[in-house]
mmCIF file of C-alpha atoms in Angstrom:
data_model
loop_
_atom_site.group_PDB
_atom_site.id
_atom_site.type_symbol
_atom_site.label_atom_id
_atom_site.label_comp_id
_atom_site.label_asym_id
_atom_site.label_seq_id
_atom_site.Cartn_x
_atom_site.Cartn_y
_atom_site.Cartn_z
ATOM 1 C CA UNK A 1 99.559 92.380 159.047
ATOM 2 C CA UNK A 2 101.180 93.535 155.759
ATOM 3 C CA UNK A 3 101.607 97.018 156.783
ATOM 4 C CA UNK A 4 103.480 96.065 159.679
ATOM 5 C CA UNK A 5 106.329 94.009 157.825
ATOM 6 C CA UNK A 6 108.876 95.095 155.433
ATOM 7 C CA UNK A 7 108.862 93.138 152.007
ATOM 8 C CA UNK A 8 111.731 93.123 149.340
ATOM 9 C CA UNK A 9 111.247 91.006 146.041
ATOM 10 C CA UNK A 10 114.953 90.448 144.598
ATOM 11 C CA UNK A 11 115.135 89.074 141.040
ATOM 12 C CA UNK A 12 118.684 87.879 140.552
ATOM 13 C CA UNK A 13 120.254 88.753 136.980
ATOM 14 C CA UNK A 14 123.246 87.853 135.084
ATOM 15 C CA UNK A 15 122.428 89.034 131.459
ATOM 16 C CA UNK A 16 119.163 89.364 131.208
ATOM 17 C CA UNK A 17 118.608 92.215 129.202
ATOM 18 C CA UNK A 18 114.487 91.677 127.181
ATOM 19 C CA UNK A 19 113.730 89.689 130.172
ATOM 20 C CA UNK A 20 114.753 91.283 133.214
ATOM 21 C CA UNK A 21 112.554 94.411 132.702
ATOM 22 C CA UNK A 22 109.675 92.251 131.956
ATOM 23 C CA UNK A 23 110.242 90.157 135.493
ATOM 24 C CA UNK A 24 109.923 93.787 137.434
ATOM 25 C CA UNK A 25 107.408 95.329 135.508
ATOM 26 C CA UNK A 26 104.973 92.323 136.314
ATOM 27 C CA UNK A 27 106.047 92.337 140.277
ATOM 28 C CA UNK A 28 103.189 93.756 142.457
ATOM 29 C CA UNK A 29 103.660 96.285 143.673
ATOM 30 C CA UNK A 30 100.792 96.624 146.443
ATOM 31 C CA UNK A 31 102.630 93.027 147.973
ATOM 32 C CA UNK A 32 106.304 94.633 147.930
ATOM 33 C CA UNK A 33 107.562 97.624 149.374
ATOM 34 C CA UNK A 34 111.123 97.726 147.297
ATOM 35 C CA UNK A 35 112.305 95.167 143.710
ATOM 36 C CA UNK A 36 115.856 95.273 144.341
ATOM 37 C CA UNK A 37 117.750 93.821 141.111
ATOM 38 C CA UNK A 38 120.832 91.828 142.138
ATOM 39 C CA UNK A 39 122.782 92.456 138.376
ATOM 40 C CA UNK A 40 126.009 90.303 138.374
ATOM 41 C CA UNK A 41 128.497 92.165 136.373
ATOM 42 C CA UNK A 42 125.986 91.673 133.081
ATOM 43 C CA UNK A 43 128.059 93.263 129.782
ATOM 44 C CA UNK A 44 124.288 94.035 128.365
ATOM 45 C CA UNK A 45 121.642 96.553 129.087
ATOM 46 C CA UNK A 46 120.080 94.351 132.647
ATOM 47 C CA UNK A 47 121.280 96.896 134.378
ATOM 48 C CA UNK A 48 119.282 99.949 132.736
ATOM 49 C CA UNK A 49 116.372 97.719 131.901
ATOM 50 C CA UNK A 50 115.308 97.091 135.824
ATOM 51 C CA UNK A 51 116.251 100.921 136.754
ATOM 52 C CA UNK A 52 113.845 101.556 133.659
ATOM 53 C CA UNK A 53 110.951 99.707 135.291
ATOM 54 C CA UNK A 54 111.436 100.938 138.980
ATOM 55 C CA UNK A 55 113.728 98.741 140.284
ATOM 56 C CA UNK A 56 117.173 100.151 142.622
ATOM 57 C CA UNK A 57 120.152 98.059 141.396
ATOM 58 C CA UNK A 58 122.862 96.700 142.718
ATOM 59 C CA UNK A 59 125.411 95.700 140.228
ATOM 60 C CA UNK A 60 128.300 93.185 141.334
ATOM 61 C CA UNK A 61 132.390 95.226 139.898
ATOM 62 C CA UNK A 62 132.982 91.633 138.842
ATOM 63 C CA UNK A 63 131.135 88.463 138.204
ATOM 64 C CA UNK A 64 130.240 86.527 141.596
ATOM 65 C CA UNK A 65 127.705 83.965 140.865
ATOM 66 C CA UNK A 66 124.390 83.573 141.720
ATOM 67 C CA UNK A 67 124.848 82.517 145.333
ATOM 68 C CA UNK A 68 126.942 85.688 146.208
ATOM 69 C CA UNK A 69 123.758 87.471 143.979
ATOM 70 C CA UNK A 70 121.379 86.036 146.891
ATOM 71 C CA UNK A 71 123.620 87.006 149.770
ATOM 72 C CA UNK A 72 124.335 91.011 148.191
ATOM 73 C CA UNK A 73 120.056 90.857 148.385
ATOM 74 C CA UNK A 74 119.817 89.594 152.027
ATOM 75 C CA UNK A 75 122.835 91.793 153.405
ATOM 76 C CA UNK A 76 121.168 95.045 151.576
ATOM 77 C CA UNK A 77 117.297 93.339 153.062
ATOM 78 C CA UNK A 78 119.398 93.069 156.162
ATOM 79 C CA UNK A 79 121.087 96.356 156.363
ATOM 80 C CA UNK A 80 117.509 98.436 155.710
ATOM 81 C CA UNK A 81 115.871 96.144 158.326
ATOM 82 C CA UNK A 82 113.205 94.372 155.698
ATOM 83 C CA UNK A 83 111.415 91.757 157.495
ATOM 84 C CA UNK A 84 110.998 89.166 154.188
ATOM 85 C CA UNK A 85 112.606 88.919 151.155
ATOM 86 C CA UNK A 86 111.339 86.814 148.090
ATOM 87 C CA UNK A 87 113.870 85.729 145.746
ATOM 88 C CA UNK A 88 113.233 84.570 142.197
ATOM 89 C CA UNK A 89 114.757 84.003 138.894
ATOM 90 C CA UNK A 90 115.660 87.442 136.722
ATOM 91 C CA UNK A 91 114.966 85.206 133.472
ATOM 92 C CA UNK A 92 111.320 85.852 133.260
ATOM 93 C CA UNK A 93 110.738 81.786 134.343
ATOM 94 C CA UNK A 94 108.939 82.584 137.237
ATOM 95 C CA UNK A 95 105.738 83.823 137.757
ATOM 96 C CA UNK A 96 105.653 87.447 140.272
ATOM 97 C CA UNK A 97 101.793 86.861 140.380
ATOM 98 C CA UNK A 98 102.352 84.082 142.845
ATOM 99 C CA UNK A 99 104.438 86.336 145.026
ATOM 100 C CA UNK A 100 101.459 86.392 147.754
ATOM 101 C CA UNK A 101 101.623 82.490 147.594
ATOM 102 C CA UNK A 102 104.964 82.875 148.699
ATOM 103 C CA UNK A 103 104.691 85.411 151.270
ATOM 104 C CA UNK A 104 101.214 84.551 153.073
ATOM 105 C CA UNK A 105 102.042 81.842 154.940
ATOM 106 C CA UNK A 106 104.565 83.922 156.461
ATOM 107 C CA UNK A 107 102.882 86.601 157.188
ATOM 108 C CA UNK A 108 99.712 84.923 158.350
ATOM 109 C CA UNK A 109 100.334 81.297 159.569
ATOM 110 C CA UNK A 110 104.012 82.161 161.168
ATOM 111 C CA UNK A 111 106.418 80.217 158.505
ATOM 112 C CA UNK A 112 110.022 81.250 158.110
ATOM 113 C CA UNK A 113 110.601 79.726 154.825
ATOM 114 C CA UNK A 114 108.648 79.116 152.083
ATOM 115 C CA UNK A 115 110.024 77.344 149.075
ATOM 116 C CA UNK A 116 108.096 77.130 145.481
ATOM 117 C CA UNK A 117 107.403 73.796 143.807
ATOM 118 C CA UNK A 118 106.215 73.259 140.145
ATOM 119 C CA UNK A 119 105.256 69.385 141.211
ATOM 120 C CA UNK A 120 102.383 70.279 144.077
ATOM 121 C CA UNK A 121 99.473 70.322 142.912
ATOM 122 C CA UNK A 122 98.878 73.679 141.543
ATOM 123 C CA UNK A 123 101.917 74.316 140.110
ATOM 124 C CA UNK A 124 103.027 74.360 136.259
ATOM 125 C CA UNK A 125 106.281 72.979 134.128
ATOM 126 C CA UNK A 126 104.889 73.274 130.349
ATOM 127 C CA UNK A 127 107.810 72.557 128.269
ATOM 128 C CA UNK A 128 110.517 71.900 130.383
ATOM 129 C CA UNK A 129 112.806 69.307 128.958
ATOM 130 C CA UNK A 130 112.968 65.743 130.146
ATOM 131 C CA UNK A 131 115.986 65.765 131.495
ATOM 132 C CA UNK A 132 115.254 68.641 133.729
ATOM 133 C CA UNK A 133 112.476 66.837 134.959
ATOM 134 C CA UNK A 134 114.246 64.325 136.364
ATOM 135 C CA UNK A 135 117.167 66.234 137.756
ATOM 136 C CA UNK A 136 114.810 68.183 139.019
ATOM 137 C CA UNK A 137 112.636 65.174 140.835
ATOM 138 C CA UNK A 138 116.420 63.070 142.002
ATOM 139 C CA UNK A 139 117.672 66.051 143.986
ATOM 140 C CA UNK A 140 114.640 66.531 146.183
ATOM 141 C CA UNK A 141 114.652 62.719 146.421
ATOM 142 C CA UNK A 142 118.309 62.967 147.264
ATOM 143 C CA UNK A 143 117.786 66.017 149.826
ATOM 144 C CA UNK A 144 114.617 64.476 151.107
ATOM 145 C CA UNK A 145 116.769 61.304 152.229
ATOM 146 C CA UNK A 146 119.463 63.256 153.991
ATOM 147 C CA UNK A 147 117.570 65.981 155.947
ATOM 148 C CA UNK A 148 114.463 62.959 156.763
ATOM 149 C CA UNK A 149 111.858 65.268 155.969
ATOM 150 C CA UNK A 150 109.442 65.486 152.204
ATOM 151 C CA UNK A 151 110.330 67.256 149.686
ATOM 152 C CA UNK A 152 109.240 68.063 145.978
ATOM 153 C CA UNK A 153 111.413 70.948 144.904
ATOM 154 C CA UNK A 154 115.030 71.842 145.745
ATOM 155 C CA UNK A 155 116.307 73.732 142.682
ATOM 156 C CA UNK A 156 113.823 76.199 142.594
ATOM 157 C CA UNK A 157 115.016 79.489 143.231
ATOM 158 C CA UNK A 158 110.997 80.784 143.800
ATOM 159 C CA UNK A 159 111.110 81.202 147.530
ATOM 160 C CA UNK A 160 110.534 83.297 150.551
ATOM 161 C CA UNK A 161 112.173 83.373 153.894
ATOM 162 C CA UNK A 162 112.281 85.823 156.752
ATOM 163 C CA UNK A 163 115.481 87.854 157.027
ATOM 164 C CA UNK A 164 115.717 86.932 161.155
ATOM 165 C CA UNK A 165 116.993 83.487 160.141
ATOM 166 C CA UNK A 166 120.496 84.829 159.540
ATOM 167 C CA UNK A 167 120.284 86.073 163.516
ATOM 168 C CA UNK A 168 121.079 82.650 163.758
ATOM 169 C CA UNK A 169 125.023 81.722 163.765
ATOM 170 C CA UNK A 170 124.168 78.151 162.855
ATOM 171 C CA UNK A 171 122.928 79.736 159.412
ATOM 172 C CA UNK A 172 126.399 81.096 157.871
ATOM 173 C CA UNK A 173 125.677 82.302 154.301
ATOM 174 C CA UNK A 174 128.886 84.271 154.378
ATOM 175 C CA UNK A 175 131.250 81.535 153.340
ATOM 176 C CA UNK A 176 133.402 81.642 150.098
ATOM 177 C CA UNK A 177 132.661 78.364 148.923
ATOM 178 C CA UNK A 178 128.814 79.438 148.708
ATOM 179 C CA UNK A 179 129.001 81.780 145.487
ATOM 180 C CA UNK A 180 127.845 80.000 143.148
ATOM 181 C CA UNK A 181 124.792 77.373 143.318
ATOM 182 C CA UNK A 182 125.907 75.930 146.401
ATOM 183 C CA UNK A 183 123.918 78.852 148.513
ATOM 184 C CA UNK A 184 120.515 77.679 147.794
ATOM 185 C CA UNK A 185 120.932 74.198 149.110
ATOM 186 C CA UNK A 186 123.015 75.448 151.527
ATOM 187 C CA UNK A 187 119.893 77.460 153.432
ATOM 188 C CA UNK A 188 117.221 74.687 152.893
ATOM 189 C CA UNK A 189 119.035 72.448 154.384
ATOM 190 C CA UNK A 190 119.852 74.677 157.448
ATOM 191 C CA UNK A 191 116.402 75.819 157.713
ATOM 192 C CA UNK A 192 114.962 72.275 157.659
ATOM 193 C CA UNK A 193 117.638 70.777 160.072
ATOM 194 C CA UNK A 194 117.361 73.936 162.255
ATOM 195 C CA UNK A 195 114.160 72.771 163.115
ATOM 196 C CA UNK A 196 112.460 76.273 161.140
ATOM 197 C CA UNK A 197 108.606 76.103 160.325
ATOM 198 C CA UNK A 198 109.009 75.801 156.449
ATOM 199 C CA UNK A 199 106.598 74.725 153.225
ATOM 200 C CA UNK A 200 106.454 74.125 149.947
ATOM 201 C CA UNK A 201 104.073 75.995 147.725
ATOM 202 C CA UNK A 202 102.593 75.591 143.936
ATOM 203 C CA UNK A 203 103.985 77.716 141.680
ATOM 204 C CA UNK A 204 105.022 78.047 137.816
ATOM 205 C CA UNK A 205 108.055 77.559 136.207
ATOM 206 C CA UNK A 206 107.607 79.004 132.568
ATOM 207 C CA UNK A 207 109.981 77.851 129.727
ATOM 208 C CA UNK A 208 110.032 78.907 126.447
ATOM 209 C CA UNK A 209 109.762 76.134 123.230
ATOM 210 C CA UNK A 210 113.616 77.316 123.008
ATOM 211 C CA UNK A 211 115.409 77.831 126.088
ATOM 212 C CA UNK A 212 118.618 78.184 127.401
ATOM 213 C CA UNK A 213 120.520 77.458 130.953
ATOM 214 C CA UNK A 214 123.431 79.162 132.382
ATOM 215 C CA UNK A 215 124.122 75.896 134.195
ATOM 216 C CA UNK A 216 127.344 73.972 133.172
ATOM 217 C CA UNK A 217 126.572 70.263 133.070
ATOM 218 C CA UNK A 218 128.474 67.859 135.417
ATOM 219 C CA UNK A 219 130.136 71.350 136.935
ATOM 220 C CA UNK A 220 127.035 73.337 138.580
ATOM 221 C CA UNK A 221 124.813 70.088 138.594
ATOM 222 C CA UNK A 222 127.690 69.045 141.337
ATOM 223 C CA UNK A 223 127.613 72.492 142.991
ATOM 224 C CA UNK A 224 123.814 71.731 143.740
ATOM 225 C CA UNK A 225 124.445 68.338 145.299
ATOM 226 C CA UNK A 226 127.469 69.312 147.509
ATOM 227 C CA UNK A 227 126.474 71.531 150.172
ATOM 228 C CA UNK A 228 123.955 68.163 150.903
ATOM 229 C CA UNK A 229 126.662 65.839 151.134
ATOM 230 C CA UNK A 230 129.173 68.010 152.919
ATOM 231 C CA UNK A 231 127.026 69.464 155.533
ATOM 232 C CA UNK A 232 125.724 65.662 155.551
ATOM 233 C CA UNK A 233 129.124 64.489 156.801
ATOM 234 C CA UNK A 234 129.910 67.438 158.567
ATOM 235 C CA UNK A 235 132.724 68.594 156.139
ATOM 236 C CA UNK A 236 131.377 71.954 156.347
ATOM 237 C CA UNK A 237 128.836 74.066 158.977
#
């Protein structure tokens, strides 16, 4: 079944430069047919890094966020008619072994989406602070109220979905107001509401003893709940 579908891994980057080239050098390349690096407007080497490692780039003239990084993959995954596209972190958190977890249920078993959790059984958090632990458990909790259905992980960015979801006008990625974080809440939610065949899957989340976030507090941890709330309401489709 492989053969016959069209798979893009996209990494999305924002100054990644000693990590990036790690993240597409350890990518599979028997489960992928392309690594397309979404860089967004880095100032350090990301970009040269990837193309150093096999990877075409696409480099943003000014900095978009990471939501607008998701939607440059899927229109380019779009435009060359791939059939699924796995997105994941271009910080060297997540682990590209566990692309085919990811990807088989799609291929085999006939799921559009297929989102990556560190709390199944299976998956892996070592030393993620506390605090991101329980951000990371209240928004599923939160999500898992509004939409009725179980989840474990929201935030993750590990995750696979066909590219024939966006045939659907009810799915509308192509809104300013989804540049930033907002996008990846955004499409769960539609894809679960939508009534989509969609999973959750063990995976890893690596961090280092020492890590950093790009997140802003109060700022982006609002830009994750929103697109809940408002398409909640009905403030926004």
């Amino acid at each position: 079944m492989k053969d016959k579908l069209k798979i893009i891994a996209s990494p999305i980057a924002f100054n990644e430069e000693g990590k990036i080239g790690n993240v597409v050098k350890k990518i599979p390349k028997s489960l992928v047919d392309l690594i397309l690096v979404v860089d967004d407007y880095s100032t350090d080497n990301t970009r040269k890094e990837a193309e150093s490692q096999g990877a075409v780039v696409i480099t943003h003239k000014e900095r978009k966020g990471v939501g607008a990084g998701i939607r440059t993959a899927i229109d380019y995954a779009i435009e060359n008619k791939y059939d699924i596209i796995v997105i994941m972190a271009g910080n060297d958190k997540d682990n590209p072994q566990e692309i085919s977890r990811l990807i088989d249920p799609i291929i085999n078993e006939g799921y559009d989406f297929i989102q990556g959790s560190r709390f199944l059984k299976g998956g892996y958090y070592g030393n993620m602070p506390f605090y991101r632990i329980l951000a990371t458990k209240l928004h599923p909790l939160i999500f898992s109220i509004l939409v009725g259905a179980r989840l474990t992980e929201s935030t993750n960015g590990f995750r696979a979905f066909k590219t024939s979801l966006f045939n659907d006008k009810r799915i509308n990625l192509w809104q300013d107001w989804l540049n930033s974080y907002e996008l990846e809440p955004y499409l769960y939610y539609k894809v679960i509401k939508c009534g989509y065949k969609w999973k959750e899957v063990p995976v890893t989340k690596i961090y280092p003893q020492k890590g950093t976030t790009k997140m802003v507090p109060f700022k982006d941890w609002w830009r994750i709940l929103k697109p809940l709330f408002c398409l909640w309401l009905g403030i926004k489709k």
